[in-house]
CSV table of C-alpha atoms in Angstrom, one decimal:
chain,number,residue,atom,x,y,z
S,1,UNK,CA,8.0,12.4,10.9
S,2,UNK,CA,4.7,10.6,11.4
S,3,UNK,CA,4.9,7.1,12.9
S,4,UNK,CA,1.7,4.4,12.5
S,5,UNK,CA,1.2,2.1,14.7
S,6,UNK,CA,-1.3,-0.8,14.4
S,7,UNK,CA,-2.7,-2.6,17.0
S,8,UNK,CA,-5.4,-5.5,18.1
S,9,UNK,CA,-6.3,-8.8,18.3
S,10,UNK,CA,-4.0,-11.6,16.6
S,11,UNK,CA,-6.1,-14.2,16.4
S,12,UNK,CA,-9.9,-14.1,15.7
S,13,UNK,CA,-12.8,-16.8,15.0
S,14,UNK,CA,-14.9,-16.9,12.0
S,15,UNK,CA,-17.7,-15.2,10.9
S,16,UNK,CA,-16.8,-12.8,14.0
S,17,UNK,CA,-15.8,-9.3,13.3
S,18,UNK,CA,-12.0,-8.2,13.0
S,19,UNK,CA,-11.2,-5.0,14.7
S,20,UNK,CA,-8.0,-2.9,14.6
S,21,UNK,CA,-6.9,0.6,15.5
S,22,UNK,CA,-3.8,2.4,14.1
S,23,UNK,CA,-2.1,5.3,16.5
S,24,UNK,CA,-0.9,8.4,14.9
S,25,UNK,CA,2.3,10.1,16.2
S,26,UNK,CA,4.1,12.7,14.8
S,27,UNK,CA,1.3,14.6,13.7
S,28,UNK,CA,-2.2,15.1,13.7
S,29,UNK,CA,-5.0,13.2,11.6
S,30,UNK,CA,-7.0,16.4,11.7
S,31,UNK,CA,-4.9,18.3,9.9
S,32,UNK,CA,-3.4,16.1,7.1
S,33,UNK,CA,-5.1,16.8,3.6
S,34,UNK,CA,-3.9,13.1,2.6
S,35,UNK,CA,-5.7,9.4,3.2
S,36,UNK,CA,-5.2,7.1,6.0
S,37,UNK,CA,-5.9,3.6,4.8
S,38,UNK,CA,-5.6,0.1,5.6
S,39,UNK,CA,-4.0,-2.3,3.2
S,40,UNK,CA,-3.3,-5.6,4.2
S,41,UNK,CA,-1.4,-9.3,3.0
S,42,UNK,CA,-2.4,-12.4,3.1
S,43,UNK,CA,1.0,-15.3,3.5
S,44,UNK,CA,2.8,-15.3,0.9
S,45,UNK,CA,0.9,-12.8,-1.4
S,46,UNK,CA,0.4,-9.2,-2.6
S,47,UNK,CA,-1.2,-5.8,-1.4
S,48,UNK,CA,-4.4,-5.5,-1.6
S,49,UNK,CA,-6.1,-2.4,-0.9
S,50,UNK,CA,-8.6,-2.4,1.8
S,51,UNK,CA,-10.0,1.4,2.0
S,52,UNK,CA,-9.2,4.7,3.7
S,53,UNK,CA,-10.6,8.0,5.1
S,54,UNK,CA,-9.9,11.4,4.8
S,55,UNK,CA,-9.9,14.1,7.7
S,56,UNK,CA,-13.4,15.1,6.4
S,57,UNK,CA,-14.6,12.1,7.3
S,58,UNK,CA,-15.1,10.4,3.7
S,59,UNK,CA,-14.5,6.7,3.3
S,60,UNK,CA,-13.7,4.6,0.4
S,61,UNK,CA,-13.7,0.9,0.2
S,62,UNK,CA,-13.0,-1.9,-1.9
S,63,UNK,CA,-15.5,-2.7,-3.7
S,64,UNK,CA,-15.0,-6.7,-2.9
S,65,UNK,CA,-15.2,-5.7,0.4
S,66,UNK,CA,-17.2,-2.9,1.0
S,67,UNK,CA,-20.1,-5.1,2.4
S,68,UNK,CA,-18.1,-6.2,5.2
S,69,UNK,CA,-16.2,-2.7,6.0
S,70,UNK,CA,-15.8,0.3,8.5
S,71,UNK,CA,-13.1,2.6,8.7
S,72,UNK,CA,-13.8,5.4,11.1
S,73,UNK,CA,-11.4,8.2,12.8
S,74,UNK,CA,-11.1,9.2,16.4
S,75,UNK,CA,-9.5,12.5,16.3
S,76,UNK,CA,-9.4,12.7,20.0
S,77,UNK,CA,-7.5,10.0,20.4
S,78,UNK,CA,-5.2,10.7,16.9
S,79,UNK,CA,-6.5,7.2,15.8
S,80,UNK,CA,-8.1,5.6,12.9
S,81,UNK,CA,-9.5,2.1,13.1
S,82,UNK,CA,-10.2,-0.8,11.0
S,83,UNK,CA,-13.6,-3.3,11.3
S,84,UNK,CA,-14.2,-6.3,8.9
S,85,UNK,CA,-17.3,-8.7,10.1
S,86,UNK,CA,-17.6,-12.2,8.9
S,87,UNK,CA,-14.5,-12.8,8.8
S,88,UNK,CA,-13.0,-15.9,7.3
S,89,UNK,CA,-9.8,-17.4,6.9
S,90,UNK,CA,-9.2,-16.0,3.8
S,91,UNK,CA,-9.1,-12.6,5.4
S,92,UNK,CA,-6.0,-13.7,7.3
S,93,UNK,CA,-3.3,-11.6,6.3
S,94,UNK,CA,-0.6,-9.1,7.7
S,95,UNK,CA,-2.5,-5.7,8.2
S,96,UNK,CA,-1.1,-2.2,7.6
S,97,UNK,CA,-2.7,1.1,8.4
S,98,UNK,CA,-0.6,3.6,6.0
S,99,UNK,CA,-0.8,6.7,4.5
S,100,UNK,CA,0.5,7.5,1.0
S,101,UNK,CA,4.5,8.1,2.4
S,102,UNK,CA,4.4,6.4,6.0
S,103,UNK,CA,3.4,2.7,6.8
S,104,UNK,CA,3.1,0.8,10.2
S,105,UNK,CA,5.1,-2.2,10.9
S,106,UNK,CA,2.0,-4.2,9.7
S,107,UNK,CA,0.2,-6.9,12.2
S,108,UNK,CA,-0.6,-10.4,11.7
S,109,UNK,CA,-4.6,-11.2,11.8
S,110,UNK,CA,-5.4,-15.2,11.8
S,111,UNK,CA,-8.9,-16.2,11.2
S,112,UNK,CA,-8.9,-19.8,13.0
S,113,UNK,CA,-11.3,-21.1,15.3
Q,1,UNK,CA,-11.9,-1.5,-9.4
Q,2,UNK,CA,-9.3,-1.5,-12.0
Q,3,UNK,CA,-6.7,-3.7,-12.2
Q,4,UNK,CA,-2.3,-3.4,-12.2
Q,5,UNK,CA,-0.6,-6.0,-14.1
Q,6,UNK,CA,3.3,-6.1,-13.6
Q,7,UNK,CA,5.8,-9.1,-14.3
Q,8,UNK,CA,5.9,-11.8,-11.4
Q,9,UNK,CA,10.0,-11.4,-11.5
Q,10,UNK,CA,12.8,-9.7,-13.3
Q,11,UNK,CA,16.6,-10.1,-13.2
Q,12,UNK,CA,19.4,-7.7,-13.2
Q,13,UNK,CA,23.1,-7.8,-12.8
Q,14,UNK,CA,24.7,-6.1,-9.9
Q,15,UNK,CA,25.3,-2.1,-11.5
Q,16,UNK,CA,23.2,-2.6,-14.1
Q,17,UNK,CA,19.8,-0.8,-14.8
Q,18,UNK,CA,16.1,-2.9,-14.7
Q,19,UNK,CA,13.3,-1.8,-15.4
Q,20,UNK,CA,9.8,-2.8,-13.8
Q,21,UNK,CA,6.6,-2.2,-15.6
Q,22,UNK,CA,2.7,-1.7,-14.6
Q,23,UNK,CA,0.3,-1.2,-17.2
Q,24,UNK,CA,-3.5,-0.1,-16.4
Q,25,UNK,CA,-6.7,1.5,-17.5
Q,26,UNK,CA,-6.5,3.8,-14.7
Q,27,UNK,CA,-2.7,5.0,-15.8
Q,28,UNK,CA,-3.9,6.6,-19.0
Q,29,UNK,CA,-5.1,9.3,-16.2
Q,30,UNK,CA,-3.4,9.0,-12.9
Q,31,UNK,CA,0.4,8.5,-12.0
Q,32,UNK,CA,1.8,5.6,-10.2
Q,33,UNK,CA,3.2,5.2,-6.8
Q,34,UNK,CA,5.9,2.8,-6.6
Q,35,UNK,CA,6.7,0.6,-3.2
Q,36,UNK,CA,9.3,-1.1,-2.2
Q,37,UNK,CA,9.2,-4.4,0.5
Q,38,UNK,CA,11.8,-6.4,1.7
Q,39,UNK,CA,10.9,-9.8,3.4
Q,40,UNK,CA,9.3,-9.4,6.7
Q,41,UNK,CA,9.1,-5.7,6.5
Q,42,UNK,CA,6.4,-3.2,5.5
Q,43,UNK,CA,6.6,-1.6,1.9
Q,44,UNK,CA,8.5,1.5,1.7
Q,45,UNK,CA,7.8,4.5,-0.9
Q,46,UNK,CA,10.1,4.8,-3.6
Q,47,UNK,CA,8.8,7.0,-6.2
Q,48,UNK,CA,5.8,9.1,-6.2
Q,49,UNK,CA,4.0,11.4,-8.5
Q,50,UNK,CA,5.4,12.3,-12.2
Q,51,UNK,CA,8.9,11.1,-10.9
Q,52,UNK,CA,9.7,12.3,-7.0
Q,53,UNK,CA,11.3,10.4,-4.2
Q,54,UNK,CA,10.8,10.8,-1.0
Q,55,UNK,CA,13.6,12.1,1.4
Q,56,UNK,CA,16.1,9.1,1.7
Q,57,UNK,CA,16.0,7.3,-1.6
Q,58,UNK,CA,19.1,6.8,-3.6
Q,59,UNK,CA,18.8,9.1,-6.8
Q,60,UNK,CA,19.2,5.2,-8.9
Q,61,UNK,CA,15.5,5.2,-8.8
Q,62,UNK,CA,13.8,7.0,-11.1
Q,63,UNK,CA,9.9,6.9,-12.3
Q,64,UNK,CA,8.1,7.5,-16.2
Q,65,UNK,CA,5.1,7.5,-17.5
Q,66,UNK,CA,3.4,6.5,-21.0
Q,67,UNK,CA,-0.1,5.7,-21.8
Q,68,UNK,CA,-1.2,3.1,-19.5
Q,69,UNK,CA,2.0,1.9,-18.8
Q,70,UNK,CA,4.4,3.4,-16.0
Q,71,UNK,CA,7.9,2.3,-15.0
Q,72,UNK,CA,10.4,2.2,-12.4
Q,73,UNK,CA,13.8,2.0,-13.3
Q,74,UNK,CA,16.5,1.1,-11.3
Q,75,UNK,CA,19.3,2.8,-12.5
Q,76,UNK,CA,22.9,0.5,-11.2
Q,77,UNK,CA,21.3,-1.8,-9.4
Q,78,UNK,CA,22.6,-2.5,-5.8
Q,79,UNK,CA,22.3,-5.5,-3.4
Q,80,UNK,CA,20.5,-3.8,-1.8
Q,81,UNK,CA,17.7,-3.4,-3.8
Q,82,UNK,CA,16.4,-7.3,-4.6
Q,83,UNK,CA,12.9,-6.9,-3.2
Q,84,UNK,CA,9.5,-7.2,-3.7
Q,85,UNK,CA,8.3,-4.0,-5.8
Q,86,UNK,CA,4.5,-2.9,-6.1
Q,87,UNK,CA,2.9,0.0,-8.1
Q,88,UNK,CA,-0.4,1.7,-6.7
Q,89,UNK,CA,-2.6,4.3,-8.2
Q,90,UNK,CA,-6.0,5.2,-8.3
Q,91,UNK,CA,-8.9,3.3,-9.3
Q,92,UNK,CA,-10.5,4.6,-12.8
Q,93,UNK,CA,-13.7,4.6,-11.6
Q,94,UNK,CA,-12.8,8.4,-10.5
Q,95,UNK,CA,-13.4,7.9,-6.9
Q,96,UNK,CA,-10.5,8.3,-4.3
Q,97,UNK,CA,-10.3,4.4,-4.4
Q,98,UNK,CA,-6.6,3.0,-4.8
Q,99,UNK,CA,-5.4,-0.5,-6.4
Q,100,UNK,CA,-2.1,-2.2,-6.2
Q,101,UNK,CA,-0.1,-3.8,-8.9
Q,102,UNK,CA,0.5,-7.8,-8.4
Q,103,UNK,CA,4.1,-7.0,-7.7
Q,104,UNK,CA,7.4,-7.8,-9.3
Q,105,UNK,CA,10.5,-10.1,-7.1
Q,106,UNK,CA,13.9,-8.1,-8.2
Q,107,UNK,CA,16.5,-10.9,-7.7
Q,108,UNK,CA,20.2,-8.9,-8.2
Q,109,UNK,CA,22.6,-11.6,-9.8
């Protein structure tokens, strides 16, 4: 079964730019017909949908975020990654990269000086 | 985007049956996914589609659809189960944008 595995920086400074990248294992993100998509949770509170992409290469994004975000897709690598710019700390939260059945383990993502 | 709405929190007696309820625009035309997260853990799929479960989730849960409200019953409720439950579906808006529910605390008396 596919396992999703996010990784990057746990603490990052305002107004910089938040970058993550989720390994695929298990199976390949070339050949899935589903999304791979970031969600993420701030302390304490609920899901909130950050976007996804699609092997084709389509993206969609929240539309309260879109200004500020990328997803794009390595396939050599088997990755997918995550960037959100001006950043602030109400974008820290627990970050999961996920498709619709499999989740990572989530990583924390403090915006502090 | 659209939005989910679900009750903050719901009871239910050990073996008994609860129901958890989203309603929606977007639900009049797309099903519901239903997620289940237990504290310091990622969500995990519960029901999917008109009313599937993945491989590995107790028969107890069961989904339904009416209008633009869906549900996930809990059919003899188990200790187990007290969690954090969230529904997810598509955005109206007819793009391939999602949107979760606020979420609903099961406490199991």
């Amino acid at each position: 079964q596919l396992q999703l595995q996010e990784s990057g920086p746990g603490l990052v400074k305002p107004s910089e730019t938040l970058s993550l990248t989720c390994t695929v294992s298990g199976g390949s993100i070339s050949s899935s017909s589903y999304y791979w998509g970031w969600i993420r949770q701030p302390p304490g509170k609920g899901l909130e949908w950050i976007g996804s992409i699609y092997y084709s290469g389509s993206t969609y994004y929240n539309p309260s975020l879109k200004s500020r975000v990328t997803i794009s897709v390595d396939t050599s690598k088997n990755q997918f990654s995550l960037k959100l710019s001006s950043v602030t700390a109400a974008d820290t939260a627990v970050y999961y990269c996920a498709t619709p059945t499999y989740w990572g383990q989530g990583t924390l993502v403090t915006v502090s000086s | 985007s659209s939005e989910l709405t679900q009750d903050p929190a719901v009871s239910v007696a050990l073996g008994q049956t609860v129901r958890i309820t989203c309603q929606g625009d977007s639900l009049r035309s797309y099903y519901a996914s239903w997620y289940q997260q237990k504290p310091g853990q990622a969500p995990v799929l519960v029901i999917y589609g008109k009313n599937n479960r993945p491989s590995g989730i107790p028969d107890r849960f069961s989904g339904s659809s009416s209008g633009n409200t869906a549900s996930l019953t809990i059919t003899g409720a188990q200790a187990e189960d007290e969690a954090d439950y969230y529904c997810n579906s598509r955005d109206s808006s007819g793009n391939l944008l999602y949107v979760f529910g606020t979420g609903t605390k099961v406490t199991v008396l």
